[in-house]
Short mmCIF file of C-alpha atoms and ligand atoms in Angstrom, two decimals:
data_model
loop_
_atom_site.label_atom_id
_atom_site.label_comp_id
_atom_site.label_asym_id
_atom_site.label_seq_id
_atom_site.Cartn_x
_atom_site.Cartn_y
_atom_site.Cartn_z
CA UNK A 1277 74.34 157.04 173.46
CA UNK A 1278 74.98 154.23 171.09
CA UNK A 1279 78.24 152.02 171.27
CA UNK A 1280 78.41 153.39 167.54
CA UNK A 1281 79.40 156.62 168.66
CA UNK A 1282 82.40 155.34 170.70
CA UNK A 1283 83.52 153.31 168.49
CA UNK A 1284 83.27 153.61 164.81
CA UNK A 1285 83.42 150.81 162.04
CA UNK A 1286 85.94 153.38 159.96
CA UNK A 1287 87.31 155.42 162.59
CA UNK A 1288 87.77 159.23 163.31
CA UNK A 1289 91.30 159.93 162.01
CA UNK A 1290 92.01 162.82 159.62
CA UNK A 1291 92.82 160.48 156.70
CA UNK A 1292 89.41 158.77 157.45
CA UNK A 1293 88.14 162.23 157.22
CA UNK A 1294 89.70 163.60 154.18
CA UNK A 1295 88.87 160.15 152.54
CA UNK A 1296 84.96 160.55 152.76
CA UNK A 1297 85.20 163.39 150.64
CA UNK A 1298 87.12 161.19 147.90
CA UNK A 1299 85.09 158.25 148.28
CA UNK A 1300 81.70 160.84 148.03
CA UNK A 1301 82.94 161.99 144.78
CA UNK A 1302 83.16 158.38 143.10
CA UNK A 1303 79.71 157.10 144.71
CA UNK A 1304 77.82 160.19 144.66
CA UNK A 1305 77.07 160.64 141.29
CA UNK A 1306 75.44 156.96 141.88
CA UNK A 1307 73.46 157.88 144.73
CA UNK A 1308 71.64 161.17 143.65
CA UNK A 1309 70.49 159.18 140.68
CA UNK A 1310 67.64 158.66 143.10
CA UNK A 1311 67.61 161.54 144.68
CA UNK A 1312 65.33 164.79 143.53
CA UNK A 1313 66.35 167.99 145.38
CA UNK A 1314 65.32 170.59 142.25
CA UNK A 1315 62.27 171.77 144.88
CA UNK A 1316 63.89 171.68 148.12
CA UNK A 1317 64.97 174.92 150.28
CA UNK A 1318 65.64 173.73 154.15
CA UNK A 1319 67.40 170.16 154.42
CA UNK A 1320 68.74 167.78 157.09
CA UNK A 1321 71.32 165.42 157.12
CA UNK A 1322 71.88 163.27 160.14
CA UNK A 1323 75.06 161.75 160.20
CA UNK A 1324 76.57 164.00 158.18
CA UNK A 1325 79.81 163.31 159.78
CA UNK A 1326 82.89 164.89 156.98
CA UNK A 1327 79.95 167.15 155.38
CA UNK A 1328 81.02 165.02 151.84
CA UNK A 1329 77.11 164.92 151.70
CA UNK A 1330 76.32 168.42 152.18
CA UNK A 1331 78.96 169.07 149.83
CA UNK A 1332 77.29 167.11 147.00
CA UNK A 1333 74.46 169.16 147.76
CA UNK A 1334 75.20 172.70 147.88
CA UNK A 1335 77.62 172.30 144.65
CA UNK A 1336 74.79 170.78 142.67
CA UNK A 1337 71.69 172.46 143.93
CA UNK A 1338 72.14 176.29 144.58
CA UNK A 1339 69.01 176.84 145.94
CA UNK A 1340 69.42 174.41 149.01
CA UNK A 1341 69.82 175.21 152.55
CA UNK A 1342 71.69 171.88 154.29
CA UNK A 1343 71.64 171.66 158.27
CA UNK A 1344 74.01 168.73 158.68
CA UNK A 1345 73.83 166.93 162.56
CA UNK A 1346 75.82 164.49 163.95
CA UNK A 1347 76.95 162.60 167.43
CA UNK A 1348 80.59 163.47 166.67
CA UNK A 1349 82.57 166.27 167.65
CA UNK A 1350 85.22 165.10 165.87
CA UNK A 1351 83.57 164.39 162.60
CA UNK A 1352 82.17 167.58 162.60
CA UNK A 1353 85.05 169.52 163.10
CA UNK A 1354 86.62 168.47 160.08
CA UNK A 1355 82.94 169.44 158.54
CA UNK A 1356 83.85 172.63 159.39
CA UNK A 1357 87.10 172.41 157.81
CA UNK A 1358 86.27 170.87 154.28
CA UNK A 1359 83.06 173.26 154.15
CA UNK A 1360 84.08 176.78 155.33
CA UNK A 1361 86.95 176.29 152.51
CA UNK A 1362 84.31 176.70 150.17
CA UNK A 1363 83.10 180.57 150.04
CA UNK A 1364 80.21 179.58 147.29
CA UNK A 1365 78.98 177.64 150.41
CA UNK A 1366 78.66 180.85 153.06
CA UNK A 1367 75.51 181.08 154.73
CA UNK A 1368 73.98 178.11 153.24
CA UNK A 1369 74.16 175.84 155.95
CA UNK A 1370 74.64 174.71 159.31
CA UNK A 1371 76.51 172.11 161.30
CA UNK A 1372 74.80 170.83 164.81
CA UNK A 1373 76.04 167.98 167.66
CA UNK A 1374 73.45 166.01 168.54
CA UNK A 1375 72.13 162.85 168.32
CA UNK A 1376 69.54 161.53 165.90
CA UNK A 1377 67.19 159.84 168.00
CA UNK A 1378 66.63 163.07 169.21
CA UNK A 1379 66.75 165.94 166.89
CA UNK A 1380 66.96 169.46 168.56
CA UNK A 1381 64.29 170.61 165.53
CA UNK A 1382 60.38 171.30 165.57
CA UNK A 1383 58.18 169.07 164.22
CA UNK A 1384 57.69 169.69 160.48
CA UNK A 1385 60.63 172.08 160.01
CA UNK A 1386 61.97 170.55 157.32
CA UNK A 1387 61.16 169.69 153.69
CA UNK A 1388 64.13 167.20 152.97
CA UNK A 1389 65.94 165.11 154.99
CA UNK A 1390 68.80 162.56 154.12
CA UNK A 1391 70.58 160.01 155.83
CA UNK A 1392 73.55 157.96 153.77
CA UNK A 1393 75.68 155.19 155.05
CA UNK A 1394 74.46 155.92 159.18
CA UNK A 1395 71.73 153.22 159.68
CA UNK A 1396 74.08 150.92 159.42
CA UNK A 1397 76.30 151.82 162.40
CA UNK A 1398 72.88 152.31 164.83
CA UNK A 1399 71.56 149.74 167.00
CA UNK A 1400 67.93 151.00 166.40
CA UNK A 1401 67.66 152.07 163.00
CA UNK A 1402 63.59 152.44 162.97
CA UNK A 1403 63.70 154.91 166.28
CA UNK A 1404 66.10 157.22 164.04
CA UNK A 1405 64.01 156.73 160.78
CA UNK A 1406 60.94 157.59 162.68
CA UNK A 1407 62.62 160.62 164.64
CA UNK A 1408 63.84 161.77 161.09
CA UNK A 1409 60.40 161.33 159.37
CA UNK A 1410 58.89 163.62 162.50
CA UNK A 1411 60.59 166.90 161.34
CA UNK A 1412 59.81 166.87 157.97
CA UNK A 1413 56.83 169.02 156.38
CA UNK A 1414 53.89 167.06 155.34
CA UNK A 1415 54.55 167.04 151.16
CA UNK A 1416 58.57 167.02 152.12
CA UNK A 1417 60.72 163.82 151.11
CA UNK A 1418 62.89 161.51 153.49
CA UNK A 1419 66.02 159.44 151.35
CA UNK A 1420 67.68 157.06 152.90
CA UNK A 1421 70.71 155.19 150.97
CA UNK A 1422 72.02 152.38 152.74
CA UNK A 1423 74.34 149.22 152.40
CA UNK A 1424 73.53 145.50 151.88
CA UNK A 1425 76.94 143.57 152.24
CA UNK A 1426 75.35 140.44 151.45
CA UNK A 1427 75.44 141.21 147.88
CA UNK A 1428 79.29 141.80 147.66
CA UNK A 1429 80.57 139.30 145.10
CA UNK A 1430 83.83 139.32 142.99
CA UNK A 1431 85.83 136.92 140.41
CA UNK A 1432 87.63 135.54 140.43
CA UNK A 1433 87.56 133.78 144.09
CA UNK A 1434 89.45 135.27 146.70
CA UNK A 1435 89.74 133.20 150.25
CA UNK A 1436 91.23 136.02 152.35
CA UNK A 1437 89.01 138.32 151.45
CA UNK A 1438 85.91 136.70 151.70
CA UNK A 1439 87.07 135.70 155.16
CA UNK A 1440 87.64 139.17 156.00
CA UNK A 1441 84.23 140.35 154.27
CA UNK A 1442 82.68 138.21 157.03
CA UNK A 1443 84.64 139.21 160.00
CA UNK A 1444 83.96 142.58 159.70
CA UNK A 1445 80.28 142.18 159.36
CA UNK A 1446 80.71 140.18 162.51
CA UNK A 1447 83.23 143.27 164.16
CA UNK A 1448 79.95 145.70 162.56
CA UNK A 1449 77.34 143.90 164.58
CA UNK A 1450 79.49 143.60 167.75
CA UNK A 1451 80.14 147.61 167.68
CA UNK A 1452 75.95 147.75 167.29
CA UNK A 1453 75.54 148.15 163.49
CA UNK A 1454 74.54 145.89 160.60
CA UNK A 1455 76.16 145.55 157.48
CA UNK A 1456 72.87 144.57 155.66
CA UNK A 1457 70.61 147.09 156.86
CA UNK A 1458 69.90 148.18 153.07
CA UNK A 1459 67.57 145.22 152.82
CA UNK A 1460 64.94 146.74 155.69
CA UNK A 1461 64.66 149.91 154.68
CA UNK A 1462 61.34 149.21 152.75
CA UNK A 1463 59.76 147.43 155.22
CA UNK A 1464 60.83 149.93 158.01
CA UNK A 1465 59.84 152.89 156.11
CA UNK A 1466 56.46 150.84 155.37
CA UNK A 1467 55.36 151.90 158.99
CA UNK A 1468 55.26 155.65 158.56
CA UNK A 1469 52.62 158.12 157.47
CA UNK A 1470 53.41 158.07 153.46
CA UNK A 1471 51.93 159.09 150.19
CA UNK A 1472 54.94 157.99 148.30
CA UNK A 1473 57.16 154.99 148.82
CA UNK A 1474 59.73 153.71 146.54
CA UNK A 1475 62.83 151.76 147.19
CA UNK A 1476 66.23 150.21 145.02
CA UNK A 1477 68.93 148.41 144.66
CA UNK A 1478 71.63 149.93 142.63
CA UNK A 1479 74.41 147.45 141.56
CA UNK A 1480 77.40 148.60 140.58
CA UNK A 1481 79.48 146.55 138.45
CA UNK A 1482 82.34 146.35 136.90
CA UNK A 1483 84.25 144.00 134.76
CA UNK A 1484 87.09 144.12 131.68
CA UNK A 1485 84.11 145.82 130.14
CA UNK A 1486 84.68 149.26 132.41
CA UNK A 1487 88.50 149.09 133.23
CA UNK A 1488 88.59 152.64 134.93
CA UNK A 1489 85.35 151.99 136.62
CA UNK A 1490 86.70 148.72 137.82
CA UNK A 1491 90.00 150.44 138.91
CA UNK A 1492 88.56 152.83 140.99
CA UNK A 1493 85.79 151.28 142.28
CA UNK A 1494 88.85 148.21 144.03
CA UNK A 1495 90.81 151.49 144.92
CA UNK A 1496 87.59 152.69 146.70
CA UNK A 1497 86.95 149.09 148.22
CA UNK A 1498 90.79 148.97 149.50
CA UNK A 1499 90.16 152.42 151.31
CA UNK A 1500 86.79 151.17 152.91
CA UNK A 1501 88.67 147.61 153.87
CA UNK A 1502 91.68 149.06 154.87
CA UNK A 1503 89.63 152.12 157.61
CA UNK A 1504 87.96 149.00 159.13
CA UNK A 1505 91.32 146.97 159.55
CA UNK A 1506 92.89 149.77 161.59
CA UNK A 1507 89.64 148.98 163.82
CA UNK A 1508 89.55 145.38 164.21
CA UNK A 1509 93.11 145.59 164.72
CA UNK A 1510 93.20 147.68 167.42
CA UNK A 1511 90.10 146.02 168.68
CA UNK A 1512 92.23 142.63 168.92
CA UNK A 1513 89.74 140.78 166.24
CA UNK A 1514 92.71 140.20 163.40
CA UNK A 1515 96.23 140.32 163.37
CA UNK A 1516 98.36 143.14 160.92
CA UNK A 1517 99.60 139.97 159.02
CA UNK A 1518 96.12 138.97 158.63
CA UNK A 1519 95.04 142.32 156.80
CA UNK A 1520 98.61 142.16 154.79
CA UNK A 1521 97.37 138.91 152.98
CA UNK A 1522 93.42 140.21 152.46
CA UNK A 1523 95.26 143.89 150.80
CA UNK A 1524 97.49 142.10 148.82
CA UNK A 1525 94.33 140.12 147.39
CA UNK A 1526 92.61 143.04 146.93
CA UNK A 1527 95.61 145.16 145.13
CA UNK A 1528 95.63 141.25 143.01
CA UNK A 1529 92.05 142.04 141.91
CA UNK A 1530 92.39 145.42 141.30
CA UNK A 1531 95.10 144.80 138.89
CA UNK A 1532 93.70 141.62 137.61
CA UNK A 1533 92.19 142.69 133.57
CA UNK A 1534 89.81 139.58 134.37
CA UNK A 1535 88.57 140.89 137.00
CA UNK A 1536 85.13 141.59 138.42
CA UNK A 1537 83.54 144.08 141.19
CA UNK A 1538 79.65 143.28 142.15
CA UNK A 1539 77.94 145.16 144.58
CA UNK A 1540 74.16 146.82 145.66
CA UNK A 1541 73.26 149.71 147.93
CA UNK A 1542 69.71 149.91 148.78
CA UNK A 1543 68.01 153.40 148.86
CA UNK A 1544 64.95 154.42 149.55
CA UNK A 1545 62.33 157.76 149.43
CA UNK A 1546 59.57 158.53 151.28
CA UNK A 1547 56.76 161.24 150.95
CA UNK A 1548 54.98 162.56 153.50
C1 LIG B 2850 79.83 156.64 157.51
S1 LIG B 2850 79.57 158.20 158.25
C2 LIG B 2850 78.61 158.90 156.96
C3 LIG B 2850 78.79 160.37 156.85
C4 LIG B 2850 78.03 161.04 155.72
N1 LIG B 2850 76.61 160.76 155.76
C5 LIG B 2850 78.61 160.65 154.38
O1 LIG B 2850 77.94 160.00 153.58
O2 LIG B 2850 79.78 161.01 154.13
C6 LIG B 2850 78.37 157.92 159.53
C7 LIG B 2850 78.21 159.12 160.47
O3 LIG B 2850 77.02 158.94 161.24
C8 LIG B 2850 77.25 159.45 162.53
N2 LIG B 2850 76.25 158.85 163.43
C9 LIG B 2850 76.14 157.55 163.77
N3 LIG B 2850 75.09 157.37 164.58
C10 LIG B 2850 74.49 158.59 164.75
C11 LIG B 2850 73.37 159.05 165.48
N4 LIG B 2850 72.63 158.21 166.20
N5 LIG B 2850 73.06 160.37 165.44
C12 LIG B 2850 73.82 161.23 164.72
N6 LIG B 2850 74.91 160.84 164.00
C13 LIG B 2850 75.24 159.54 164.01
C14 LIG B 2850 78.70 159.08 162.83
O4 LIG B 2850 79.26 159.89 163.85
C15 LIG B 2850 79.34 159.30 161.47
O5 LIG B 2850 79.85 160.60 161.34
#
C-alpha cells in the first residue's frame, strides 16, 4: 500500500470531505474545459475519494455511467453520503475499495477513465497511469488533470507564505507524493499505446481585473493551505503559531484590491 494512503496531504475529516465538493464546484468548470464526455457510457475514476468528480459528471452528462474507486474507506463513505442524496443519480454509478495499481476490472472494460488531483499523492505515478490506460477500450480516452506547484506565484510578496508553499511540498514528498507531478504527465503518458495525445497548462489568474474570481479563488487557496496545516501540524513539521502568521497573510491577500493569484494545473488526454 502506499504511505499516501495512511497518511494524506489534506486529511480524512468530514470538513475535508464536505470541502471537496465546494472546492469541485469553483475548479471544475476549469477542468472539464478539457474534458469531452458527450460520447462516453461506462467511466472510471480512481481516486475518486468525496465523489465531487463523479458528481460533476453525472449532473452534466446524463448519459454517463461513473464507477468511482478508491484506497479509502473513509473517503468513500462520505461518497456514499454526498451521492445517494442525489436521486437523479440512482443507478448510475458505482463506488469500489481498491487500489489503483491494481484495478479489480477486465482489460478494456472501460471507455473513459479519469484521474484528478491523485498522481500527486502516489509514489509511482506511471504504474497507476499504465494500470489505468489497461482497462480502457481501444478508441476510449484517459484524462488526467494534475498540479504543478512550481508555478504558484502571487503579488504582492508574501515571506510566510512562500515559506510555507515550500514546506509543504517538502511534507508532500516525505508522505510519497509530488507537488509538481503536472509537469510529467506528457512525457509519462508518451510511453503508452496512443493515437491521440494532447496535454495543458491552464493558468488561472486573477488580479483587480476579476475581484470575485480573485476572492474566491484566495478563499479556495486558504481551504487547501489550511487542510495541509492540520497535517504538518500534527506531523510535528510546523508549529500552530507558524500557520497563524502564513493565514493571516493569506486572509491579507485575499482582501488586498492590489492583489494577484497565479497558478497552472497541467492536464492531459490520451486516446487509445
Ligand atoms: C485529493 S483526493 C481527489 C479526489 C477526487 N478525485 C476529487 O477530485 O475530488 C485524492 C484521492 O485519491 C485517493 N488515492 C490515493 N492514492 C490512491 C491509489 N493508489 N489508489 C486509489 N485511490 C488512491 C485518496 O484516498 C484520495 O481519496
Amino acid at each position: 500500500m502506499d504511505k499516501s494512503s495512511e497518511k494524506y496531504l489534506h486529511g480524512f475529516s468530514s470538513e475535508e470531505q464536505a470541502k471537496l465538493h465546494l472546492q469541485n464546484d469553483i475548479l471544475g468548470p476549469h477542468i472539464y474545459e478539457f474534458i469531452r464526455l458527450d460520447q462516453v457510457s461506462r467511466m472510471l475514476e480512481i481516486g475518486c475519494g468525496t465523489g465531487a468528480q463523479m458528481r460533476y459528471v453525472m449532473q452534466n452528462y446524463p448519459q454517463v455511467h461513473i464507477t468511482g474507486i478508491d484506497l479509502s474507506a473513509e473517503q468513500l463513505s462520505s461518497a456514499r453520503v454526498h451521492l445517494e442524496a442525489e436521486t437523479a443519480f440512482t443507478n448510475r454509478y458505482a463506488l469500489r475499495q481498491g487500489q489503483g495499481n491494481e484495478l479489480p476490472f477486465a482489460t478494456a472494460s472501460f471507455d473513459c477513465a479519469l484521474m484528478v488531483w491523485v498522481l500527486e499523492h502516489v509514489q509511482n505515478p506511471e504504474a497507476l497511469i499504465a494500470e489505468t490506460h489497461r482497462v480502457i477500450a481501444p478508441g476510449g480516452w484517459l484524462y488526467l488533470t494534475e498540479v504543478f506547484n512550481n508555478s504558484f506565484q502571487h503579488y504582492p510578496q508574501s515571506p510566510a507564505l512562500e515559506d510555507f508553499w515550500s514546506k509543504m511540498g517538502e511534507f508532500q514528498e516525505f508522505l510519497g507524493g509530488n507537488g509538481n507531478v503536472g509537469i510529467r504527465l506528457g512525457a509519462m503518458c508518451a510511453k503508452l499505446e496512443h493515437t491521440t495525445l494532447e496535454t495543458r497548462a491552464k493558468t488561472l489568474y486573477f488580479d483587480a481585473a476579476f475581484p470575485r474570481q480573485r476572492t474566491e479563488i484566495w478563499n479556495y487557496w486558504i481551504d487547501l493551505t489550511e487542510s495541509a496545516s492540520r497535517q504538518m501540524i500534527a506531523a510535528g513539521k510546523i508549529s500552530s503559531s507558524y500557520w497563524q502568521k502564513v493565514r493571516r497573510e493569506l486572509a491579507q491577500l485575499r482582501d488586498d484590491p492590489s492583489s494577484a493569484f497565479y497558478y497552472s494545473f497541467i492536464q492531459c488526454r490520451l486516446q487509445r
